[in-house]
Short mmCIF file of N, CA and C in Angstrom, two decimals:
data_model
loop_
_atom_site.label_atom_id
_atom_site.label_comp_id
_atom_site.label_asym_id
_atom_site.label_seq_id
_atom_site.Cartn_x
_atom_site.Cartn_y
_atom_site.Cartn_z
N MET W 1 69.05 -74.46 0.15
CA MET W 1 69.90 -75.55 -0.32
C MET W 1 70.51 -76.21 0.92
N SER W 2 69.76 -77.10 1.52
CA SER W 2 70.15 -77.66 2.81
C SER W 2 71.34 -78.61 2.74
N ASP W 3 71.62 -79.17 1.58
CA ASP W 3 72.72 -80.12 1.48
C ASP W 3 74.04 -79.46 1.08
N LEU W 4 74.05 -78.12 1.07
CA LEU W 4 75.27 -77.38 0.76
C LEU W 4 76.08 -77.22 2.04
N ARG W 5 77.35 -77.60 1.97
CA ARG W 5 78.21 -77.44 3.15
C ARG W 5 79.52 -76.78 2.73
N PHE W 6 80.12 -76.11 3.69
CA PHE W 6 81.35 -75.37 3.47
C PHE W 6 82.43 -75.91 4.38
N GLU W 7 83.64 -76.00 3.86
CA GLU W 7 84.77 -76.45 4.67
C GLU W 7 85.93 -75.49 4.48
N ARG W 8 86.53 -75.14 5.58
CA ARG W 8 87.74 -74.32 5.52
C ARG W 8 88.87 -75.18 4.94
N VAL W 9 89.69 -74.58 4.10
CA VAL W 9 90.80 -75.31 3.49
C VAL W 9 91.90 -75.45 4.54
N ASP W 10 92.11 -76.71 4.99
CA ASP W 10 93.13 -76.94 6.01
C ASP W 10 93.72 -78.35 5.95
N ALA W 11 93.32 -79.11 4.96
CA ALA W 11 93.84 -80.47 4.81
C ALA W 11 94.14 -80.71 3.33
N GLU W 12 94.88 -81.76 3.07
CA GLU W 12 95.30 -82.04 1.69
C GLU W 12 94.12 -82.15 0.73
N ALA W 13 93.06 -82.83 1.13
CA ALA W 13 91.91 -83.00 0.24
C ALA W 13 91.25 -81.66 -0.09
N THR W 14 91.09 -80.80 0.91
CA THR W 14 90.46 -79.50 0.65
C THR W 14 91.39 -78.58 -0.14
N LEU W 15 92.70 -78.70 0.08
CA LEU W 15 93.67 -77.95 -0.74
C LEU W 15 93.52 -78.34 -2.21
N GLN W 16 93.45 -79.63 -2.47
CA GLN W 16 93.33 -80.11 -3.84
C GLN W 16 91.99 -79.69 -4.46
N ASP W 17 90.93 -79.73 -3.67
CA ASP W 17 89.62 -79.34 -4.19
C ASP W 17 89.58 -77.84 -4.50
N TRP W 18 90.10 -77.02 -3.59
CA TRP W 18 90.13 -75.57 -3.83
C TRP W 18 90.93 -75.29 -5.10
N ARG W 19 92.08 -75.94 -5.22
CA ARG W 19 92.94 -75.76 -6.40
C ARG W 19 92.20 -76.15 -7.68
N HIS W 20 91.48 -77.26 -7.64
CA HIS W 20 90.73 -77.70 -8.82
C HIS W 20 89.73 -76.65 -9.27
N VAL W 21 88.94 -76.11 -8.34
CA VAL W 21 87.94 -75.11 -8.71
C VAL W 21 88.64 -73.86 -9.24
N HIS W 22 89.65 -73.38 -8.53
CA HIS W 22 90.37 -72.19 -8.97
C HIS W 22 90.92 -72.38 -10.38
N ASN W 23 91.62 -73.48 -10.61
CA ASN W 23 92.27 -73.70 -11.89
C ASN W 23 91.26 -73.92 -13.02
N THR W 24 90.09 -74.43 -12.72
CA THR W 24 89.04 -74.59 -13.72
C THR W 24 88.48 -73.24 -14.13
N ILE W 25 88.28 -72.35 -13.17
CA ILE W 25 87.65 -71.07 -13.45
C ILE W 25 88.66 -70.01 -13.88
N VAL W 26 89.91 -70.17 -13.46
CA VAL W 26 90.95 -69.20 -13.80
C VAL W 26 92.10 -69.94 -14.51
N PRO W 27 91.84 -70.46 -15.71
CA PRO W 27 92.86 -71.28 -16.38
C PRO W 27 94.09 -70.49 -16.83
N THR W 28 94.01 -69.18 -16.80
CA THR W 28 95.16 -68.37 -17.20
C THR W 28 96.13 -68.14 -16.05
N ALA W 29 95.75 -68.53 -14.85
CA ALA W 29 96.61 -68.35 -13.67
C ALA W 29 96.57 -69.61 -12.82
N VAL W 30 96.92 -70.72 -13.43
CA VAL W 30 96.90 -72.02 -12.77
C VAL W 30 97.86 -72.01 -11.58
N LEU W 31 97.40 -72.56 -10.46
CA LEU W 31 98.20 -72.62 -9.24
C LEU W 31 98.62 -74.05 -8.94
N SER W 32 99.83 -74.20 -8.44
CA SER W 32 100.31 -75.50 -7.96
C SER W 32 99.79 -75.70 -6.53
N LEU W 33 99.92 -76.93 -6.03
CA LEU W 33 99.53 -77.18 -4.64
C LEU W 33 100.39 -76.37 -3.67
N ASP W 34 101.67 -76.21 -3.97
CA ASP W 34 102.53 -75.40 -3.10
C ASP W 34 102.07 -73.95 -3.06
N GLU W 35 101.62 -73.43 -4.20
CA GLU W 35 101.11 -72.05 -4.22
C GLU W 35 99.82 -71.93 -3.41
N VAL W 36 98.98 -72.95 -3.46
CA VAL W 36 97.76 -72.93 -2.66
C VAL W 36 98.11 -73.03 -1.18
N ARG W 37 99.08 -73.86 -0.84
CA ARG W 37 99.52 -73.97 0.57
C ARG W 37 100.01 -72.61 1.08
N GLU W 38 100.71 -71.87 0.23
CA GLU W 38 101.19 -70.54 0.63
C GLU W 38 100.01 -69.59 0.80
N ARG W 39 99.04 -69.65 -0.08
CA ARG W 39 97.87 -68.77 0.01
C ARG W 39 97.04 -69.04 1.26
N VAL W 40 96.93 -70.30 1.64
CA VAL W 40 96.10 -70.62 2.80
C VAL W 40 96.69 -70.02 4.08
N ARG W 41 97.98 -69.72 4.06
CA ARG W 41 98.61 -69.06 5.22
C ARG W 41 98.25 -67.58 5.27
N ARG W 42 97.95 -66.96 4.12
CA ARG W 42 97.67 -65.52 4.06
C ARG W 42 96.19 -65.18 3.96
N HIS W 43 95.40 -66.09 3.37
CA HIS W 43 94.00 -65.81 3.08
C HIS W 43 93.10 -66.86 3.72
N ARG W 44 91.83 -66.54 3.76
CA ARG W 44 90.84 -67.53 4.23
C ARG W 44 90.28 -68.20 2.98
N LEU W 45 90.49 -69.49 2.86
CA LEU W 45 90.03 -70.26 1.72
C LEU W 45 88.99 -71.28 2.18
N GLU W 46 87.92 -71.39 1.41
CA GLU W 46 86.88 -72.39 1.70
C GLU W 46 86.52 -73.13 0.43
N VAL W 47 86.00 -74.33 0.60
CA VAL W 47 85.42 -75.09 -0.50
C VAL W 47 83.96 -75.38 -0.17
N ALA W 48 83.15 -75.52 -1.22
CA ALA W 48 81.72 -75.80 -1.04
C ALA W 48 81.39 -77.12 -1.71
N TYR W 49 80.56 -77.90 -1.03
CA TYR W 49 80.12 -79.20 -1.53
C TYR W 49 78.60 -79.24 -1.48
N LEU W 50 78.01 -79.81 -2.52
CA LEU W 50 76.58 -80.09 -2.54
C LEU W 50 76.47 -81.59 -2.43
N ASP W 51 75.93 -82.06 -1.32
CA ASP W 51 76.05 -83.47 -0.95
C ASP W 51 77.55 -83.77 -0.92
N ASP W 52 78.03 -84.69 -1.73
CA ASP W 52 79.47 -84.98 -1.74
C ASP W 52 80.18 -84.40 -2.95
N ALA W 53 79.46 -83.65 -3.79
CA ALA W 53 80.05 -83.10 -5.01
C ALA W 53 80.68 -81.73 -4.74
N LEU W 54 81.90 -81.56 -5.18
CA LEU W 54 82.58 -80.28 -5.13
C LEU W 54 81.88 -79.33 -6.09
N VAL W 55 81.47 -78.14 -5.60
CA VAL W 55 80.74 -77.20 -6.45
C VAL W 55 81.39 -75.83 -6.53
N GLY W 56 82.24 -75.46 -5.56
CA GLY W 56 82.82 -74.13 -5.62
C GLY W 56 83.86 -73.91 -4.55
N CYS W 57 84.40 -72.71 -4.56
CA CYS W 57 85.37 -72.31 -3.54
C CYS W 57 85.33 -70.80 -3.37
N SER W 58 85.95 -70.34 -2.31
CA SER W 58 86.02 -68.90 -2.08
C SER W 58 87.37 -68.52 -1.49
N THR W 59 87.67 -67.25 -1.66
CA THR W 59 88.89 -66.65 -1.11
C THR W 59 88.51 -65.34 -0.45
N VAL W 60 89.03 -65.11 0.74
CA VAL W 60 88.95 -63.80 1.37
C VAL W 60 90.37 -63.35 1.64
N ARG W 61 90.78 -62.29 0.95
CA ARG W 61 92.08 -61.67 1.22
C ARG W 61 91.81 -60.60 2.27
N PRO W 62 92.36 -60.74 3.46
CA PRO W 62 92.02 -59.82 4.55
C PRO W 62 92.60 -58.42 4.35
N PRO W 63 92.03 -57.46 5.08
CA PRO W 63 92.60 -56.11 5.06
C PRO W 63 94.04 -56.14 5.59
N THR W 64 94.81 -55.14 5.20
CA THR W 64 96.18 -55.01 5.69
C THR W 64 96.27 -53.86 6.67
N SER W 65 97.42 -53.68 7.27
CA SER W 65 97.60 -52.57 8.19
C SER W 65 97.58 -51.23 7.44
N GLU W 66 97.83 -51.26 6.13
CA GLU W 66 97.85 -50.02 5.34
C GLU W 66 96.46 -49.62 4.83
N ALA W 67 95.56 -50.59 4.66
CA ALA W 67 94.24 -50.28 4.09
C ALA W 67 93.21 -51.27 4.61
N SER W 68 92.01 -50.76 4.84
CA SER W 68 90.94 -51.63 5.34
C SER W 68 90.13 -52.20 4.17
N VAL W 69 90.85 -52.67 3.17
CA VAL W 69 90.26 -53.26 1.97
C VAL W 69 90.43 -54.77 2.01
N ALA W 70 89.34 -55.49 1.79
CA ALA W 70 89.40 -56.94 1.68
C ALA W 70 88.89 -57.33 0.30
N THR W 71 89.43 -58.42 -0.21
CA THR W 71 88.97 -58.97 -1.48
C THR W 71 88.21 -60.25 -1.20
N VAL W 72 87.00 -60.33 -1.75
CA VAL W 72 86.13 -61.50 -1.58
C VAL W 72 85.88 -62.08 -2.96
N ILE W 73 86.26 -63.33 -3.14
CA ILE W 73 86.09 -64.00 -4.44
C ILE W 73 85.31 -65.28 -4.22
N ALA W 74 84.20 -65.42 -4.95
CA ALA W 74 83.39 -66.64 -4.93
C ALA W 74 83.48 -67.28 -6.30
N ARG W 75 83.81 -68.56 -6.35
CA ARG W 75 83.92 -69.29 -7.61
C ARG W 75 83.00 -70.51 -7.57
N VAL W 76 82.20 -70.68 -8.61
CA VAL W 76 81.30 -71.83 -8.69
C VAL W 76 81.56 -72.52 -10.03
N LEU W 77 81.73 -73.83 -9.97
CA LEU W 77 81.95 -74.59 -11.20
C LEU W 77 80.76 -74.41 -12.14
N PRO W 78 81.00 -74.29 -13.44
CA PRO W 78 79.93 -73.98 -14.39
C PRO W 78 78.68 -74.85 -14.29
N ALA W 79 78.83 -76.12 -14.05
CA ALA W 79 77.66 -77.01 -13.98
C ALA W 79 76.76 -76.74 -12.78
N HIS W 80 77.24 -75.94 -11.82
CA HIS W 80 76.48 -75.71 -10.59
C HIS W 80 76.06 -74.24 -10.42
N ARG W 81 76.21 -73.46 -11.45
CA ARG W 81 75.86 -72.03 -11.36
C ARG W 81 74.36 -71.83 -11.42
N ARG W 82 73.97 -70.64 -10.98
CA ARG W 82 72.57 -70.18 -10.99
C ARG W 82 71.66 -71.00 -10.08
N ARG W 83 72.24 -71.44 -8.97
CA ARG W 83 71.46 -72.19 -7.95
C ARG W 83 71.58 -71.53 -6.58
N GLY W 84 72.24 -70.38 -6.51
CA GLY W 84 72.40 -69.69 -5.24
C GLY W 84 73.67 -70.04 -4.50
N ILE W 85 74.49 -70.90 -5.06
CA ILE W 85 75.73 -71.31 -4.38
C ILE W 85 76.70 -70.13 -4.30
N GLY W 86 76.85 -69.41 -5.41
CA GLY W 86 77.74 -68.26 -5.41
C GLY W 86 77.31 -67.20 -4.40
N ALA W 87 76.01 -66.99 -4.31
CA ALA W 87 75.49 -66.00 -3.35
C ALA W 87 75.83 -66.41 -1.92
N GLN W 88 75.75 -67.70 -1.63
CA GLN W 88 76.08 -68.15 -0.28
C GLN W 88 77.58 -68.05 -0.01
N LEU W 89 78.39 -68.42 -1.00
CA LEU W 89 79.85 -68.27 -0.84
C LEU W 89 80.21 -66.80 -0.64
N TYR W 90 79.61 -65.94 -1.45
CA TYR W 90 79.89 -64.51 -1.34
C TYR W 90 79.45 -63.96 0.02
N ALA W 91 78.26 -64.32 0.46
CA ALA W 91 77.76 -63.83 1.76
C ALA W 91 78.68 -64.25 2.90
N ARG W 92 79.15 -65.49 2.86
CA ARG W 92 80.07 -65.98 3.89
C ARG W 92 81.38 -65.18 3.84
N GLY W 93 81.90 -64.97 2.63
CA GLY W 93 83.13 -64.21 2.48
C GLY W 93 82.99 -62.78 2.92
N LEU W 94 81.86 -62.15 2.57
CA LEU W 94 81.61 -60.76 2.96
C LEU W 94 81.53 -60.64 4.48
N GLU W 95 80.85 -61.57 5.12
CA GLU W 95 80.76 -61.57 6.58
C GLU W 95 82.15 -61.70 7.21
N GLN W 96 82.96 -62.60 6.68
CA GLN W 96 84.31 -62.78 7.20
C GLN W 96 85.15 -61.52 7.00
N ALA W 97 85.05 -60.91 5.83
CA ALA W 97 85.81 -59.69 5.55
C ALA W 97 85.43 -58.58 6.52
N ARG W 98 84.15 -58.44 6.78
CA ARG W 98 83.68 -57.41 7.72
C ARG W 98 84.20 -57.70 9.14
N LYS W 99 84.18 -58.97 9.55
CA LYS W 99 84.71 -59.34 10.87
C LYS W 99 86.20 -59.03 10.99
N LEU W 100 86.90 -59.10 9.86
CA LEU W 100 88.34 -58.80 9.85
C LEU W 100 88.63 -57.30 9.78
N GLY W 101 87.57 -56.49 9.74
CA GLY W 101 87.75 -55.04 9.78
C GLY W 101 87.72 -54.33 8.45
N ALA W 102 87.26 -54.98 7.40
CA ALA W 102 87.22 -54.34 6.08
C ALA W 102 86.13 -53.28 6.01
N ASP W 103 86.50 -52.12 5.51
CA ASP W 103 85.54 -51.05 5.21
C ASP W 103 85.21 -51.03 3.73
N VAL W 104 86.14 -51.53 2.92
CA VAL W 104 85.98 -51.56 1.47
C VAL W 104 86.11 -53.02 1.02
N ILE W 105 85.20 -53.42 0.13
CA ILE W 105 85.20 -54.79 -0.38
C ILE W 105 85.47 -54.75 -1.89
N GLU W 106 86.41 -55.56 -2.31
CA GLU W 106 86.72 -55.69 -3.72
C GLU W 106 86.59 -57.15 -4.14
N THR W 107 86.56 -57.35 -5.45
CA THR W 107 86.61 -58.69 -6.00
C THR W 107 87.38 -58.62 -7.31
N VAL W 108 87.68 -59.75 -7.88
CA VAL W 108 88.39 -59.81 -9.15
C VAL W 108 87.78 -60.95 -9.97
N VAL W 109 87.60 -60.69 -11.28
CA VAL W 109 86.97 -61.65 -12.18
C VAL W 109 87.78 -61.69 -13.46
N LEU W 110 88.00 -62.87 -13.98
CA LEU W 110 88.64 -63.02 -15.27
C LEU W 110 87.67 -62.55 -16.35
N ALA W 111 88.15 -61.76 -17.30
CA ALA W 111 87.28 -61.15 -18.32
C ALA W 111 86.52 -62.19 -19.14
N THR W 112 87.03 -63.39 -19.24
CA THR W 112 86.35 -64.44 -20.01
C THR W 112 85.29 -65.18 -19.20
N ASN W 113 84.95 -64.67 -18.03
CA ASN W 113 83.94 -65.29 -17.17
C ASN W 113 82.71 -64.37 -17.09
N PRO W 114 81.85 -64.39 -18.12
CA PRO W 114 80.69 -63.49 -18.10
C PRO W 114 79.74 -63.77 -16.94
N ASP W 115 79.62 -65.03 -16.51
CA ASP W 115 78.77 -65.33 -15.35
C ASP W 115 79.30 -64.62 -14.11
N GLY W 116 80.62 -64.65 -13.92
CA GLY W 116 81.22 -63.99 -12.76
C GLY W 116 81.03 -62.49 -12.80
N LEU W 117 81.15 -61.90 -13.98
CA LEU W 117 80.95 -60.45 -14.11
C LEU W 117 79.49 -60.08 -13.83
N ARG W 118 78.55 -60.85 -14.38
CA ARG W 118 77.14 -60.59 -14.10
C ARG W 118 76.85 -60.68 -12.61
N PHE W 119 77.41 -61.71 -11.98
CA PHE W 119 77.21 -61.90 -10.54
C PHE W 119 77.74 -60.68 -9.78
N ALA W 120 78.96 -60.25 -10.09
CA ALA W 120 79.56 -59.11 -9.39
C ALA W 120 78.71 -57.85 -9.59
N HIS W 121 78.31 -57.57 -10.82
CA HIS W 121 77.49 -56.38 -11.08
C HIS W 121 76.15 -56.47 -10.34
N ALA W 122 75.55 -57.64 -10.33
CA ALA W 122 74.26 -57.83 -9.66
C ALA W 122 74.36 -57.64 -8.15
N HIS W 123 75.56 -57.82 -7.61
CA HIS W 123 75.76 -57.65 -6.17
C HIS W 123 76.36 -56.28 -5.82
N GLY W 124 76.34 -55.36 -6.77
CA GLY W 124 76.72 -53.98 -6.48
C GLY W 124 78.16 -53.59 -6.74
N PHE W 125 78.92 -54.44 -7.43
CA PHE W 125 80.31 -54.13 -7.71
C PHE W 125 80.41 -53.31 -9.01
N VAL W 126 81.38 -52.40 -9.04
CA VAL W 126 81.67 -51.62 -10.24
C VAL W 126 83.14 -51.79 -10.58
N GLU W 127 83.43 -51.76 -11.86
CA GLU W 127 84.80 -51.95 -12.33
C GLU W 127 85.68 -50.77 -11.94
N VAL W 128 86.89 -51.09 -11.44
CA VAL W 128 87.86 -50.04 -11.10
C VAL W 128 89.18 -50.18 -11.85
N ASP W 129 89.45 -51.38 -12.40
CA ASP W 129 90.72 -51.57 -13.10
C ASP W 129 90.67 -52.84 -13.93
N ARG W 130 91.49 -52.85 -14.99
CA ARG W 130 91.72 -54.05 -15.80
C ARG W 130 93.22 -54.18 -15.97
N TYR W 131 93.71 -55.42 -15.93
CA TYR W 131 95.13 -55.65 -16.12
C TYR W 131 95.34 -57.04 -16.69
N VAL W 132 96.47 -57.21 -17.35
CA VAL W 132 96.85 -58.49 -17.93
C VAL W 132 98.14 -58.93 -17.27
N LEU W 133 98.17 -60.17 -16.80
CA LEU W 133 99.39 -60.71 -16.20
C LEU W 133 100.47 -60.87 -17.26
N PRO W 134 101.72 -60.75 -16.88
CA PRO W 134 102.81 -60.91 -17.85
C PRO W 134 102.70 -62.25 -18.59
N GLY W 135 102.83 -62.19 -19.90
CA GLY W 135 102.77 -63.40 -20.71
C GLY W 135 101.37 -63.88 -21.02
N ASP W 136 100.36 -63.16 -20.59
CA ASP W 136 98.98 -63.57 -20.80
C ASP W 136 98.29 -62.58 -21.72
N SER W 137 97.08 -62.91 -22.15
CA SER W 137 96.33 -62.01 -23.03
C SER W 137 94.92 -61.72 -22.52
N VAL W 138 94.49 -62.42 -21.49
CA VAL W 138 93.14 -62.25 -20.95
C VAL W 138 93.20 -61.34 -19.71
N PRO W 139 92.47 -60.23 -19.74
CA PRO W 139 92.52 -59.33 -18.59
C PRO W 139 91.75 -59.84 -17.37
N PHE W 140 92.26 -59.47 -16.22
CA PHE W 140 91.54 -59.59 -14.97
C PHE W 140 90.83 -58.25 -14.75
N ILE W 141 89.65 -58.30 -14.15
CA ILE W 141 88.88 -57.09 -13.88
C ILE W 141 88.75 -56.95 -12.37
N ASP W 142 89.28 -55.85 -11.83
CA ASP W 142 89.11 -55.54 -10.42
C ASP W 142 87.82 -54.74 -10.28
N LEU W 143 87.02 -55.12 -9.30
CA LEU W 143 85.75 -54.45 -9.04
C LEU W 143 85.66 -54.09 -7.56
N ARG W 144 84.95 -53.02 -7.27
CA ARG W 144 84.77 -52.55 -5.89
C ARG W 144 83.28 -52.45 -5.59
N LEU W 145 82.91 -52.86 -4.40
CA LEU W 145 81.52 -52.77 -3.96
C LEU W 145 81.17 -51.30 -3.79
N ALA W 146 80.14 -50.87 -4.51
CA ALA W 146 79.74 -49.45 -4.48
C ALA W 146 78.91 -49.14 -3.26
#
């Protein structure tokens, strides 16, 4: 997919694009622009474009001083799934997590996203936890790379 490009989230347009993809795929945990600005200071956020069309985003939560665990999340808008975009986002995130010193890789998927769960299982992740955010009814599923 030669026309696929990735941009690190560091400007207003990429902040808004990352937020749009996140909020579309995770409607139970909608983020404001200020919340995305705060996340970009702690995590590595990227957006993906196919030609000029926004198609996805990713998050890498780096390891901490307490644990060498990183979380890698790849999100692809429904109209652009099953074209290898998620695999490329995931591979980029996994590479970044490893460079940051992660020995353990985790991800998280909203239970109402069967495509995301299939993708995680197909890439070797196994479920380790389910939880529901306060005031919500849809569980998040934490998965760990086996």
